[in-house]
Structure formats: C-alpha cells, structure tokens
Amino acid sequence: MEEHKTHISSYGNHLFVLLCLITLTTITVAITSVQLGAFNTTAAMIIASTKAAIVLLYFMHLKFDEKIFRFMVTLVLAIYVVVIVITFFDYLYR
Amino acid sequence: MEHNATTLSTHEHYDPVGAKLGMWLFIFTEMLLFGALFIVYSVYRYRHPVEFHLANQELNVTIGFINTVILLISSATVAMSITAMQKGNKKLTMIFLLITLLLAVVFLINKYFEWGAKIHHGIYPGSEFLLSLSHGDILFFGLYFFMTGLHAIHIIVGMVILIWVFVRVKQGRVNINRYALLENGGLYWHLVDLIWIFLFPLFYLIH
C-alpha cells in the first residue's frame, strides 16, 4: 500500500497559532471599543475572517491535507458569499 | 494468493481520507446552517440599526472575550492531542482531550452566568419586559438567545463526541495507526470554535 507522508504539526506550532488568534481577538476588542462608525464593522469582520482562515488552515489542517479538502471548502464558502451578495442586492435596491 | 480473501476479512475497512471527506461534508451543512442565521442577523441589523446598536451594548464584552479565549485554547489543545497521537503518546493525547473537555465546561459555566444575568433582568424570549421594547430589540435578543443557544448545544454535542473519542483512545481502538476518529472529532470541535469566532464580534463588539 502506498502511504503518503502525514504532516505532523509540532506543539510549538500550535502554540504560536493560538497566540496569533488571541492577539487578533485582543486587537478586535481594542478597535471596536473606539467609536469609528462603519469602520468598526469592517475591521471586526476582516479580523474575524482572518482568524477563521487561520483556524481552517492550521487547526483544521487544510494547509497540509489533500488538496481536495481545500477545494471543497473554498467552493462552499464561494457559494455562501454569492448568497450574501444576492440577498443584499435585494435589500439595498428594493 | 488464495489466502488474500481471509486476510481481507480479518482486516476492518479503514479509509481515513474517506472518513475525513464525510466529516467535511457534514461540517458544510453546519457552516451553512449558521451561515443562514448570520444572513438573517445582517438583514435585521440593516433594517433596525439604532435598536441593534443600543441592544448590543447590553452584552458583557468581558465574558464574551473570556469565552472566546477559552474556545481558542481548547481548539489548540485538541490540535495538540492529535500531534501527541501522531507521535504515539497515548497518555498525552488523553491529557489534552481532558483539558479540552474541562475548558468546554468552563465555557458553559460562563454562558450560564451570562444568560442568568440577562434572564434576571427580565430579558429572555417572550418576557414581558422584552415584549414592551421595540421590534428591533426583540429581534436582537431573539437572535442572541437562538444563535448562542444553538452554539451551546453544539458545545455539548462536541463534548459528547470528545468523550467518545477519549474512551476509544483509552481502549486503544484509536491508536497511532488509526486515528481518523480523533481527527474528525477534532474537526467538529474546531467548527464550534469557528462559529464562535463570528458570533463574538457580531453580538458583543460591533456598535
């Protein structure tokens, strides 16, 4: 049987990813505590998406797994974005 | 090669990539379930900006922040339990799983106090006080209780899955040669974390 090499993430690597995530969380709380109007929402969403991407790539191992998983996740997220865009076109231009 | 048939029958079918594919398909349904709720939230927020803005400030950012950090740490410990398994350290795998379960319990205790404070102030779905408020407030708190409640149910389900994985690891049925169950249980736990990453800013932070 042909065994492909499994990638083992080190403990240090996981710890570093965790520190990045906690730092990003602290940054969002700091940014949104200042009143910046619409920019608050944008900043919070950009940071949340970055955190989600880090969790998907490193904790959920998409970066190291077979390419098919990354492809599937991207496809599902793309469909979701299309649904959001269509919904808001409806509400904004109704 | 006549003995092939017998060797095959003694070997259980094991296909980690296939198992992971199935897990991801299930995770997609969960993502879209919460995704639809996020769209509902955004639309109502767009239609009731003032009420959402004011109701938002009722929520305790500190508890939200602490719970976010707890879930992030628990996600890291699950990831580390897989690393421990891949290195063949069964004991460390079990310790990391136990830490994860402990953090999940702490998360739920925080949630209990957070919801308890709201309910104490008369804010819960269908309460007299809430119904006396504006339409936007009712929608905000309705979504708050529904979405964080649904997320809490996922935490409980995740705990049940991780306990099951823990028992399998202890029995040695999940081991260095076949740990797809541990990986897939971990994926579910990361999903719960992933959902919270969006719930936290939407409900607690954005003013």
Coordinates of C-alpha atoms in Angstrom, one line a residue:
Chain A
M1 CA 0.0 0.0 0.0
E2 CA 1.3 3.4 -0.9
E3 CA 1.3 5.5 2.2
H4 CA 1.6 9.3 1.7
K5 CA 3.6 11.0 4.4
T6 CA 1.5 12.5 7.1
H7 CA 2.4 16.0 8.2
I8 CA 2.8 16.4 11.9
S9 CA 2.3 19.9 13.3
S10 CA 4.5 20.5 16.3
Y11 CA 3.3 21.6 19.7
G12 CA 5.2 24.9 19.3
N13 CA 3.5 25.5 16.0
H14 CA 0.0 25.1 17.6
L15 CA 1.0 27.3 20.4
F16 CA 2.2 30.0 18.0
V17 CA -1.1 29.8 16.1
L18 CA -3.0 30.1 19.4
L19 CA -1.0 33.2 20.3
C20 CA -1.8 34.8 16.9
L21 CA -5.5 34.1 17.4
I22 CA -5.6 35.5 20.9
T23 CA -3.7 38.6 19.7
L24 CA -6.2 39.1 16.9
T25 CA -9.1 38.8 19.4
T26 CA -7.5 41.4 21.6
I27 CA -7.0 43.7 18.6
T28 CA -10.7 43.5 17.6
V29 CA -11.8 44.3 21.2
A30 CA -9.5 47.3 21.2
I31 CA -10.5 48.6 17.8
T32 CA -14.3 48.2 18.4
S33 CA -14.1 49.9 21.8
V34 CA -13.2 53.1 19.8
Q35 CA -16.1 54.6 18.0
L36 CA -15.2 54.7 14.4
G37 CA -18.7 54.2 12.8
A38 CA -18.9 51.9 9.9
F39 CA -15.2 51.1 10.0
N40 CA -15.8 49.2 13.3
T41 CA -17.9 46.6 11.5
T42 CA -15.5 46.3 8.6
A43 CA -12.5 45.9 10.9
A44 CA -14.2 43.4 13.1
M45 CA -15.3 41.3 10.1
I46 CA -11.9 41.4 8.4
I47 CA -10.2 40.2 11.7
A48 CA -12.9 37.5 12.3
S49 CA -12.3 36.2 8.7
T50 CA -8.6 36.2 9.2
K51 CA -9.0 34.2 12.4
A52 CA -11.3 31.8 10.7
A53 CA -8.8 31.3 7.9
I54 CA -6.1 30.6 10.4
V55 CA -8.3 28.0 12.2
L56 CA -9.2 26.4 8.9
L57 CA -5.7 26.2 7.5
Y58 CA -3.7 25.2 10.6
F59 CA -6.0 23.7 13.3
M60 CA -8.3 22.1 10.7
H61 CA -5.2 21.1 8.8
L62 CA -6.4 22.2 5.4
K63 CA -2.9 23.6 4.6
F64 CA -1.3 20.1 4.8
D65 CA -4.2 17.8 3.8
E66 CA -5.1 16.6 0.4
K67 CA -5.9 19.4 -2.0
I68 CA -9.5 18.2 -2.5
F69 CA -10.4 19.4 1.0
R70 CA -9.2 22.9 0.4
F71 CA -11.0 22.9 -2.9
M72 CA -14.3 21.8 -1.3
V73 CA -14.1 24.4 1.5
T74 CA -13.3 27.2 -1.0
L75 CA -16.2 26.1 -3.2
V76 CA -18.7 26.1 -0.3
L77 CA -17.5 29.5 1.0
A78 CA -17.8 30.9 -2.5
I79 CA -21.4 29.7 -2.8
Y80 CA -22.1 31.3 0.6
V81 CA -20.6 34.6 -0.5
V82 CA -22.8 34.6 -3.6
V83 CA -25.9 34.0 -1.4
I84 CA -24.9 37.0 0.8
V85 CA -24.3 39.3 -2.2
I86 CA -27.7 38.3 -3.8
T87 CA -29.6 38.8 -0.5
F88 CA -28.1 42.3 0.0
F89 CA -28.7 43.3 -3.6
D90 CA -32.3 42.5 -2.9
Y91 CA -32.4 44.6 0.3
L92 CA -30.3 47.5 -0.8
Y93 CA -32.1 48.1 -4.2
R94 CA -35.6 47.0 -3.3
Chain B
M1 CA -2.8 -15.7 -3.5
E2 CA -5.7 -17.8 -2.1
H3 CA -5.1 -16.5 1.5
N4 CA -5.9 -13.0 0.3
A5 CA -9.6 -13.4 1.0
T6 CA -9.0 -14.5 4.6
T7 CA -6.6 -11.7 5.3
L8 CA -9.0 -9.2 3.9
S9 CA -11.9 -10.4 6.0
T10 CA -9.8 -10.2 9.2
H11 CA -8.9 -6.6 8.4
E12 CA -11.6 -4.0 9.1
H13 CA -12.2 -1.5 6.4
Y14 CA -10.2 1.7 7.2
D15 CA -10.1 4.7 5.0
P16 CA -9.1 7.9 6.8
V17 CA -9.3 10.2 3.8
G18 CA -12.8 9.0 3.0
A19 CA -13.8 9.4 6.7
K20 CA -12.5 12.9 6.6
L21 CA -14.3 13.7 3.4
G22 CA -17.6 12.6 5.1
M23 CA -16.8 14.7 8.1
W24 CA -16.2 17.8 5.9
L25 CA -19.5 17.3 4.1
F26 CA -21.2 17.3 7.5
I27 CA -19.3 20.4 8.5
F28 CA -20.5 22.2 5.4
T29 CA -24.1 21.6 6.4
E30 CA -23.3 23.1 9.8
M31 CA -21.5 26.0 8.3
L32 CA -24.5 26.8 6.0
L33 CA -26.9 26.4 9.0
F34 CA -25.1 29.1 10.9
G35 CA -24.3 31.0 7.7
A36 CA -28.0 31.4 7.0
L37 CA -28.5 32.7 10.6
F38 CA -25.7 35.2 10.1
I39 CA -27.5 36.5 7.0
V40 CA -30.8 36.8 9.0
Y41 CA -28.8 38.7 11.6
S42 CA -27.3 41.1 9.0
V43 CA -30.6 41.8 7.3
Y44 CA -32.3 42.6 10.6
R45 CA -29.3 44.7 11.6
Y46 CA -29.5 46.6 8.3
R47 CA -33.3 47.3 8.9
H48 CA -33.0 48.2 12.6
P49 CA -29.6 49.8 13.0
V50 CA -30.4 52.0 16.0
E51 CA -32.1 49.3 18.1
F52 CA -29.3 46.8 17.3
H53 CA -26.7 49.4 18.3
L54 CA -28.3 50.0 21.7
A55 CA -29.2 46.4 22.5
N56 CA -25.6 45.5 21.6
Q57 CA -24.3 47.5 24.5
E58 CA -26.3 45.4 26.9
L59 CA -24.0 42.4 26.3
N60 CA -20.9 41.9 28.5
V61 CA -17.8 42.2 26.3
T62 CA -15.6 40.8 29.1
I63 CA -17.5 37.5 29.4
G64 CA -17.6 37.3 25.6
F65 CA -13.8 37.9 25.4
I66 CA -13.0 35.3 28.1
N67 CA -15.2 32.7 26.4
T68 CA -13.5 33.4 23.0
V69 CA -10.1 32.9 24.5
I70 CA -11.3 29.7 26.3
L71 CA -12.6 28.3 23.0
L72 CA -9.4 29.2 21.1
I73 CA -7.2 27.5 23.8
S74 CA -9.5 24.4 23.7
S75 CA -9.1 24.3 19.9
A76 CA -5.3 24.4 20.3
T77 CA -5.4 21.5 22.9
V78 CA -7.5 19.3 20.5
A79 CA -5.0 20.0 17.8
M80 CA -2.2 19.1 20.2
S81 CA -3.9 15.9 21.2
I82 CA -3.7 14.9 17.5
T83 CA 0.0 15.8 17.5
A84 CA 0.5 13.6 20.6
M85 CA -1.3 10.7 18.9
Q86 CA 0.8 11.0 15.8
K87 CA 3.9 10.9 18.0
G88 CA 2.5 7.8 19.7
N89 CA 2.0 9.4 23.1
K90 CA -1.3 7.9 24.2
K91 CA -1.2 9.4 27.7
L92 CA -0.6 13.0 26.5
T93 CA -3.4 12.6 23.9
M94 CA -5.8 11.8 26.8
I95 CA -4.5 14.6 28.9
F96 CA -5.0 17.1 26.1
L97 CA -8.5 15.8 25.5
L98 CA -9.3 16.1 29.2
I99 CA -8.1 19.7 29.2
T100 CA -10.3 20.4 26.2
L101 CA -13.3 19.0 28.0
L102 CA -12.6 21.0 31.1
L103 CA -12.4 24.2 29.0
A104 CA -15.7 23.3 27.4
V105 CA -17.3 23.0 30.9
V106 CA -15.8 26.4 31.9
F107 CA -17.3 27.9 28.7
L108 CA -20.7 26.6 29.6
I109 CA -20.5 27.8 33.2
N110 CA -19.7 31.3 31.9
K111 CA -22.6 31.1 29.5
Y112 CA -24.9 30.0 32.4
F113 CA -24.0 33.2 34.3
E114 CA -24.2 35.4 31.3
W115 CA -27.7 34.1 30.4
G116 CA -28.6 34.1 34.0
A117 CA -27.9 37.8 34.3
K118 CA -30.0 38.5 31.3
I119 CA -32.9 36.4 32.5
H120 CA -32.6 38.0 35.9
H121 CA -33.0 41.4 34.2
G122 CA -36.2 40.2 32.6
I123 CA -34.6 39.7 29.2
Y124 CA -35.5 36.3 27.7
P125 CA -37.6 35.3 24.7
G126 CA -41.2 36.2 25.3
S127 CA -40.6 38.0 28.5
E128 CA -43.0 40.9 29.4
F129 CA -40.1 43.4 29.6
L130 CA -38.7 42.4 26.2
L131 CA -42.1 42.5 24.5
S132 CA -42.5 46.1 25.8
L133 CA -39.4 47.1 23.9
S134 CA -39.2 48.0 20.2
H135 CA -39.3 45.5 17.3
G136 CA -35.6 45.7 16.7
D137 CA -34.7 44.9 20.4
I138 CA -37.0 41.8 20.3
L139 CA -35.2 40.7 17.1
F140 CA -31.7 41.3 18.5
F141 CA -32.3 39.4 21.7
G142 CA -34.3 36.7 19.9
L143 CA -31.3 36.1 17.6
Y144 CA -28.9 36.4 20.5
F145 CA -30.6 33.7 22.5
F146 CA -31.2 31.5 19.5
M147 CA -27.7 31.7 18.0
T148 CA -25.7 31.5 21.2
G149 CA -28.1 28.7 22.4
L150 CA -27.7 26.7 19.2
H151 CA -23.9 27.2 19.6
A152 CA -24.1 26.0 23.2
I153 CA -25.9 22.9 22.0
H154 CA -23.0 22.3 19.6
I155 CA -20.6 22.6 22.5
I156 CA -22.5 19.9 24.4
V157 CA -22.6 17.7 21.3
G158 CA -18.9 18.3 20.8
M159 CA -18.2 17.3 24.4
V160 CA -20.1 14.0 23.9
I161 CA -18.1 13.3 20.8
L162 CA -14.8 14.1 22.5
I163 CA -15.7 11.9 25.5
W164 CA -16.5 9.1 23.0
V165 CA -13.1 9.7 21.3
F166 CA -11.4 9.7 24.7
V167 CA -12.9 6.3 25.6
R168 CA -11.7 4.9 22.2
V169 CA -8.2 6.2 22.8
K170 CA -8.2 4.7 26.3
Q171 CA -9.3 1.3 24.9
G172 CA -6.5 1.6 22.3
R173 CA -9.0 1.3 19.4
V174 CA -7.9 4.8 18.3
N175 CA -4.2 4.5 18.1
I176 CA -1.1 5.7 16.1
N177 CA -2.1 3.6 13.1
R178 CA -5.8 4.6 13.0
Y179 CA -6.7 7.9 14.5
A180 CA -9.3 9.2 11.9
L181 CA -11.9 9.3 14.7
L182 CA -9.7 11.6 16.8
E183 CA -9.0 13.8 13.8
N184 CA -12.7 14.0 12.9
G185 CA -13.8 14.7 16.5
G186 CA -11.2 17.5 16.4
L187 CA -12.6 18.9 13.2
Y188 CA -16.0 19.1 14.9
W189 CA -14.5 20.9 17.8
H190 CA -12.7 23.4 15.5
L191 CA -16.1 24.0 13.8
V192 CA -17.6 25.0 17.1
D193 CA -14.7 27.4 17.6
L194 CA -15.1 28.7 14.0
I195 CA -18.7 29.6 14.6
W196 CA -17.9 31.5 17.8
I197 CA -15.2 33.5 16.0
F198 CA -18.1 35.2 14.1
L199 CA -20.7 35.2 16.9
F200 CA -18.4 37.1 19.2
P201 CA -17.8 40.3 17.1
L202 CA -21.4 40.3 15.7
F203 CA -23.1 40.2 19.1
Y204 CA -20.6 41.6 21.5
L205 CA -18.4 44.0 19.7
I206 CA -20.0 45.8 16.7
H207 CA -21.6 49.1 17.8

